[in-house]
């Protein structure tokens, strides 16, 4: 028999190759592809360290879920604001320096205001999915080479935030008159109408600022004060609480597109699971935090019913206006989202 160029027997090659082809095809059915079986460590950037509950309850938990679901094939390595400051993490995620990011919209509102509007919506991401809001947020992330993995609510209702104060609220229409309060643009519809002014600080800077008198209070999610020990400097907490607290979990879009279809589906599945289960956990932790604050001697100080009603009426409008107007480039897209929400009955009829 004549031997071919690659050492095959020409007389038997067609039949042998047919058997080989069938064998390879059979193996392909039962064995994962190289891409789907690829081991990887995701570089996961978080806007806060573990003292902010969003980090363990969302980021660390997501990493654990992915590791368990892949039998350790996919793991996560976490970095926080000690590596890149909270408000500077969006761009490194977009460019792929990091694979994933846990953050909140106020930290990247300078890039896009679309996700800021989530703070003006109701705390129900399943309803967001039905009405197209979730896909709208995802599409916006795609403009910046990021993929939405989850939009996680840090509360089950509009009661995720409060203001810690060094002294009780004043009486009258402007109970924060003359006080400097740690806050960002999200809190403006609360702080400014009550007479206060805002100082933007990272979480790690607040204790020192309270201690030195740089600020007289701090607006923040209810969870966090104990771990940051702010209660040592601020012995009052403003009531009622207010606002919803949506966290964003994103993946670099180029990284996501390189995943196998199975791994892509897994990331989105686990992201949705966290959306569905985390709010109740956050709510329980919030109630526990309040108990601990009271045990540490922090007292409630209340807005009058009239002042609260006025503040609350303007709060959602204020968040929408901030989301629309802060960033000129994203303004038309936020306006479109507002109109969608308004038509669904999920936004005020007017923002004036």
PDB file of C-alpha atoms in Angstrom, residues 152-313:
ATOM      1  CA  UNK A 152     -29.340  45.007  43.282  1.00  0.00           C
ATOM      2  CA  UNK A 153     -31.621  46.862  45.672  1.00  0.00           C
ATOM      3  CA  UNK A 154     -30.151  47.552  49.075  1.00  0.00           C
ATOM      4  CA  UNK A 155     -33.593  47.758  50.687  1.00  0.00           C
ATOM      5  CA  UNK A 156     -37.110  46.423  50.274  1.00  0.00           C
ATOM      6  CA  UNK A 157     -38.666  49.889  50.346  1.00  0.00           C
ATOM      7  CA  UNK A 158     -37.919  53.634  50.317  1.00  0.00           C
ATOM      8  CA  UNK A 159     -36.120  53.613  53.654  1.00  0.00           C
ATOM      9  CA  UNK A 160     -32.479  52.796  52.922  1.00  0.00           C
ATOM     10  CA  UNK A 161     -30.899  56.140  53.871  1.00  0.00           C
ATOM     11  CA  UNK A 162     -30.665  58.497  56.780  1.00  0.00           C
ATOM     12  CA  UNK A 163     -28.563  61.390  58.050  1.00  0.00           C
ATOM     13  CA  UNK A 164     -26.317  60.992  61.092  1.00  0.00           C
ATOM     14  CA  UNK A 165     -25.868  64.234  63.027  1.00  0.00           C
ATOM     15  CA  UNK A 166     -23.661  65.574  65.790  1.00  0.00           C
ATOM     16  CA  UNK A 167     -26.606  67.438  67.344  1.00  0.00           C
ATOM     17  CA  UNK A 168     -30.406  67.252  67.065  1.00  0.00           C
ATOM     18  CA  UNK A 169     -32.357  68.842  64.252  1.00  0.00           C
ATOM     19  CA  UNK A 170     -33.360  72.455  64.747  1.00  0.00           C
ATOM     20  CA  UNK A 171     -36.999  73.432  64.894  1.00  0.00           C
ATOM     21  CA  UNK A 172     -38.727  75.153  62.010  1.00  0.00           C
ATOM     22  CA  UNK A 173     -38.694  74.975  58.237  1.00  0.00           C
ATOM     23  CA  UNK A 174     -34.910  74.573  57.880  1.00  0.00           C
ATOM     24  CA  UNK A 175     -33.745  72.107  60.546  1.00  0.00           C
ATOM     25  CA  UNK A 176     -30.264  71.756  58.966  1.00  0.00           C
ATOM     26  CA  UNK A 177     -29.711  75.473  58.486  1.00  0.00           C
ATOM     27  CA  UNK A 178     -26.031  76.394  58.393  1.00  0.00           C
ATOM     28  CA  UNK A 179     -24.770  72.816  58.745  1.00  0.00           C
ATOM     29  CA  UNK A 180     -22.269  71.139  56.458  1.00  0.00           C
ATOM     30  CA  UNK A 181     -23.336  67.569  55.730  1.00  0.00           C
ATOM     31  CA  UNK A 182     -21.356  64.862  53.973  1.00  0.00           C
ATOM     32  CA  UNK A 183     -23.452  64.196  50.857  1.00  0.00           C
ATOM     33  CA  UNK A 184     -23.337  63.873  47.082  1.00  0.00           C
ATOM     34  CA  UNK A 185     -25.801  64.950  44.403  1.00  0.00           C
ATOM     35  CA  UNK A 186     -28.229  62.181  45.230  1.00  0.00           C
ATOM     36  CA  UNK A 187     -28.864  63.688  48.663  1.00  0.00           C
ATOM     37  CA  UNK A 188     -29.241  67.259  47.427  1.00  0.00           C
ATOM     38  CA  UNK A 189     -33.086  67.144  47.392  1.00  0.00           C
ATOM     39  CA  UNK A 190     -32.923  66.264  51.096  1.00  0.00           C
ATOM     40  CA  UNK A 191     -30.014  68.312  52.447  1.00  0.00           C
ATOM     41  CA  UNK A 192     -30.414  71.630  50.623  1.00  0.00           C
ATOM     42  CA  UNK A 193     -34.195  72.131  51.124  1.00  0.00           C
ATOM     43  CA  UNK A 194     -33.626  71.526  54.838  1.00  0.00           C
ATOM     44  CA  UNK A 195     -31.063  74.347  54.909  1.00  0.00           C
ATOM     45  CA  UNK A 196     -27.827  72.367  54.844  1.00  0.00           C
ATOM     46  CA  UNK A 197     -24.860  72.459  52.474  1.00  0.00           C
ATOM     47  CA  UNK A 198     -23.020  69.471  51.032  1.00  0.00           C
ATOM     48  CA  UNK A 199     -19.412  68.256  51.324  1.00  0.00           C
ATOM     49  CA  UNK A 200     -18.552  65.253  49.135  1.00  0.00           C
ATOM     50  CA  UNK A 201     -16.362  62.713  50.957  1.00  0.00           C
ATOM     51  CA  UNK A 202     -15.572  59.030  50.580  1.00  0.00           C
ATOM     52  CA  UNK A 203     -16.742  56.713  53.343  1.00  0.00           C
ATOM     53  CA  UNK A 204     -13.238  56.372  54.748  1.00  0.00           C
ATOM     54  CA  UNK A 205     -12.924  60.148  55.164  1.00  0.00           C
ATOM     55  CA  UNK A 206     -16.122  60.716  57.127  1.00  0.00           C
ATOM     56  CA  UNK A 207     -14.953  59.767  60.648  1.00  0.00           C
ATOM     57  CA  UNK A 208     -12.099  62.244  60.595  1.00  0.00           C
ATOM     58  CA  UNK A 209     -14.314  64.944  59.073  1.00  0.00           C
ATOM     59  CA  UNK A 210     -16.874  64.480  61.845  1.00  0.00           C
ATOM     60  CA  UNK A 211     -14.166  64.420  64.485  1.00  0.00           C
ATOM     61  CA  UNK A 212     -12.514  67.622  63.218  1.00  0.00           C
ATOM     62  CA  UNK A 213     -15.765  69.471  62.599  1.00  0.00           C
ATOM     63  CA  UNK A 214     -15.320  69.625  58.829  1.00  0.00           C
ATOM     64  CA  UNK A 215     -18.885  68.316  58.639  1.00  0.00           C
ATOM     65  CA  UNK A 216     -21.650  68.158  61.235  1.00  0.00           C
ATOM     66  CA  UNK A 217     -23.342  65.123  59.802  1.00  0.00           C
ATOM     67  CA  UNK A 218     -23.276  62.471  57.105  1.00  0.00           C
ATOM     68  CA  UNK A 219     -25.948  61.248  54.701  1.00  0.00           C
ATOM     69  CA  UNK A 220     -25.385  57.558  54.003  1.00  0.00           C
ATOM     70  CA  UNK A 221     -27.219  54.239  53.845  1.00  0.00           C
ATOM     71  CA  UNK A 222     -28.347  53.177  57.310  1.00  0.00           C
ATOM     72  CA  UNK A 223     -25.905  50.273  57.146  1.00  0.00           C
ATOM     73  CA  UNK A 224     -22.315  51.288  57.649  1.00  0.00           C
ATOM     74  CA  UNK A 225     -22.234  53.588  60.648  1.00  0.00           C
ATOM     75  CA  UNK A 226     -21.314  50.863  63.127  1.00  0.00           C
ATOM     76  CA  UNK A 227     -18.500  49.405  61.019  1.00  0.00           C
ATOM     77  CA  UNK A 228     -17.117  52.862  60.278  1.00  0.00           C
ATOM     78  CA  UNK A 229     -17.663  53.846  63.940  1.00  0.00           C
ATOM     79  CA  UNK A 230     -19.326  57.125  62.993  1.00  0.00           C
ATOM     80  CA  UNK A 231     -21.614  56.724  66.003  1.00  0.00           C
ATOM     81  CA  UNK A 232     -18.631  57.682  68.150  1.00  0.00           C
ATOM     82  CA  UNK A 233     -18.796  61.188  66.646  1.00  0.00           C
ATOM     83  CA  UNK A 234     -22.466  61.545  65.654  1.00  0.00           C
ATOM     84  CA  UNK A 235     -25.063  60.724  68.294  1.00  0.00           C
ATOM     85  CA  UNK A 236     -28.270  61.536  66.415  1.00  0.00           C
ATOM     86  CA  UNK A 237     -30.007  60.054  63.373  1.00  0.00           C
ATOM     87  CA  UNK A 238     -32.599  61.919  61.340  1.00  0.00           C
ATOM     88  CA  UNK A 239     -36.018  60.392  60.918  1.00  0.00           C
ATOM     89  CA  UNK A 240     -37.957  59.404  58.837  1.00  0.00           C
ATOM     90  CA  UNK A 241     -35.589  57.382  56.654  1.00  0.00           C
ATOM     91  CA  UNK A 242     -35.810  57.817  52.876  1.00  0.00           C
ATOM     92  CA  UNK A 243     -34.839  56.497  49.454  1.00  0.00           C
ATOM     93  CA  UNK A 244     -34.049  53.255  47.655  1.00  0.00           C
ATOM     94  CA  UNK A 245     -30.486  52.014  47.227  1.00  0.00           C
ATOM     95  CA  UNK A 246     -29.650  50.368  43.883  1.00  0.00           C
ATOM     96  CA  UNK A 247     -26.161  48.910  43.461  1.00  0.00           C
ATOM     97  CA  UNK A 248     -24.789  48.094  40.011  1.00  0.00           C
ATOM     98  CA  UNK A 249     -22.754  44.993  39.216  1.00  0.00           C
ATOM     99  CA  UNK A 250     -21.111  45.181  35.803  1.00  0.00           C
ATOM    100  CA  UNK A 251     -18.609  43.225  33.738  1.00  0.00           C
ATOM    101  CA  UNK A 252     -16.262  44.545  31.105  1.00  0.00           C
ATOM    102  CA  UNK A 253     -18.188  43.871  27.898  1.00  0.00           C
ATOM    103  CA  UNK A 254     -15.180  42.606  25.959  1.00  0.00           C
ATOM    104  CA  UNK A 255     -14.500  40.138  28.772  1.00  0.00           C
ATOM    105  CA  UNK A 256     -18.145  39.077  28.833  1.00  0.00           C
ATOM    106  CA  UNK A 257     -18.192  38.510  25.078  1.00  0.00           C
ATOM    107  CA  UNK A 258     -15.164  36.216  25.359  1.00  0.00           C
ATOM    108  CA  UNK A 259     -16.946  33.940  27.801  1.00  0.00           C
ATOM    109  CA  UNK A 260     -18.642  30.828  26.505  1.00  0.00           C
ATOM    110  CA  UNK A 261     -22.401  31.110  26.007  1.00  0.00           C
ATOM    111  CA  UNK A 262     -22.844  28.850  29.029  1.00  0.00           C
ATOM    112  CA  UNK A 263     -20.689  31.080  31.236  1.00  0.00           C
ATOM    113  CA  UNK A 264     -22.460  34.207  29.992  1.00  0.00           C
ATOM    114  CA  UNK A 265     -25.808  32.662  30.898  1.00  0.00           C
ATOM    115  CA  UNK A 266     -24.438  31.630  34.293  1.00  0.00           C
ATOM    116  CA  UNK A 267     -23.248  35.158  35.129  1.00  0.00           C
ATOM    117  CA  UNK A 268     -26.651  36.627  34.280  1.00  0.00           C
ATOM    118  CA  UNK A 269     -28.510  33.870  36.116  1.00  0.00           C
ATOM    119  CA  UNK A 270     -26.529  34.369  39.320  1.00  0.00           C
ATOM    120  CA  UNK A 271     -26.843  38.133  39.000  1.00  0.00           C
ATOM    121  CA  UNK A 272     -30.603  37.798  38.856  1.00  0.00           C
ATOM    122  CA  UNK A 273     -30.583  35.465  41.867  1.00  0.00           C
ATOM    123  CA  UNK A 274     -28.763  38.111  43.896  1.00  0.00           C
ATOM    124  CA  UNK A 275     -31.277  40.716  42.748  1.00  0.00           C
ATOM    125  CA  UNK A 276     -34.082  38.518  44.030  1.00  0.00           C
ATOM    126  CA  UNK A 277     -32.591  37.503  47.377  1.00  0.00           C
ATOM    127  CA  UNK A 278     -30.370  40.362  48.560  1.00  0.00           C
ATOM    128  CA  UNK A 279     -33.015  43.025  49.397  1.00  0.00           C
ATOM    129  CA  UNK A 280     -34.497  41.001  52.281  1.00  0.00           C
ATOM    130  CA  UNK A 281     -31.003  40.417  53.636  1.00  0.00           C
ATOM    131  CA  UNK A 282     -30.230  44.126  53.417  1.00  0.00           C
ATOM    132  CA  UNK A 283     -33.498  44.972  55.148  1.00  0.00           C
ATOM    133  CA  UNK A 284     -32.748  42.644  58.057  1.00  0.00           C
ATOM    134  CA  UNK A 285     -29.248  44.085  58.352  1.00  0.00           C
ATOM    135  CA  UNK A 286     -30.657  47.630  58.333  1.00  0.00           C
ATOM    136  CA  UNK A 287     -32.990  46.875  61.228  1.00  0.00           C
ATOM    137  CA  UNK A 288     -30.121  45.259  63.113  1.00  0.00           C
ATOM    138  CA  UNK A 289     -27.931  48.316  62.460  1.00  0.00           C
ATOM    139  CA  UNK A 290     -30.583  50.584  63.940  1.00  0.00           C
ATOM    140  CA  UNK A 291     -30.725  48.412  67.053  1.00  0.00           C
ATOM    141  CA  UNK A 292     -26.938  48.614  67.415  1.00  0.00           C
ATOM    142  CA  UNK A 293     -26.932  52.373  66.935  1.00  0.00           C
ATOM    143  CA  UNK A 294     -29.554  52.819  69.619  1.00  0.00           C
ATOM    144  CA  UNK A 295     -27.618  50.508  71.947  1.00  0.00           C
ATOM    145  CA  UNK A 296     -24.543  52.695  71.331  1.00  0.00           C
ATOM    146  CA  UNK A 297     -26.463  55.749  72.472  1.00  0.00           C
ATOM    147  CA  UNK A 298     -27.543  57.211  69.133  1.00  0.00           C
ATOM    148  CA  UNK A 299     -30.940  58.882  69.409  1.00  0.00           C
ATOM    149  CA  UNK A 300     -33.588  59.621  66.786  1.00  0.00           C
ATOM    150  CA  UNK A 301     -34.287  63.242  65.907  1.00  0.00           C
ATOM    151  CA  UNK A 302     -37.443  63.827  63.875  1.00  0.00           C
ATOM    152  CA  UNK A 303     -38.487  66.167  61.126  1.00  0.00           C
ATOM    153  CA  UNK A 304     -41.874  67.737  61.750  1.00  0.00           C
ATOM    154  CA  UNK A 305     -44.682  66.138  59.702  1.00  0.00           C
ATOM    155  CA  UNK A 306     -45.031  69.315  57.614  1.00  0.00           C
ATOM    156  CA  UNK A 307     -41.319  69.540  56.816  1.00  0.00           C
ATOM    157  CA  UNK A 308     -41.090  65.831  56.044  1.00  0.00           C
ATOM    158  CA  UNK A 309     -44.078  65.973  53.697  1.00  0.00           C
ATOM    159  CA  UNK A 310     -42.531  68.863  51.796  1.00  0.00           C
ATOM    160  CA  UNK A 311     -39.126  67.184  51.633  1.00  0.00           C
ATOM    161  CA  UNK A 312     -40.507  63.841  50.516  1.00  0.00           C
ATOM    162  CA  UNK A 313     -42.689  65.412  47.813  1.00  0.00           C
TER     163      UNK A 313
END
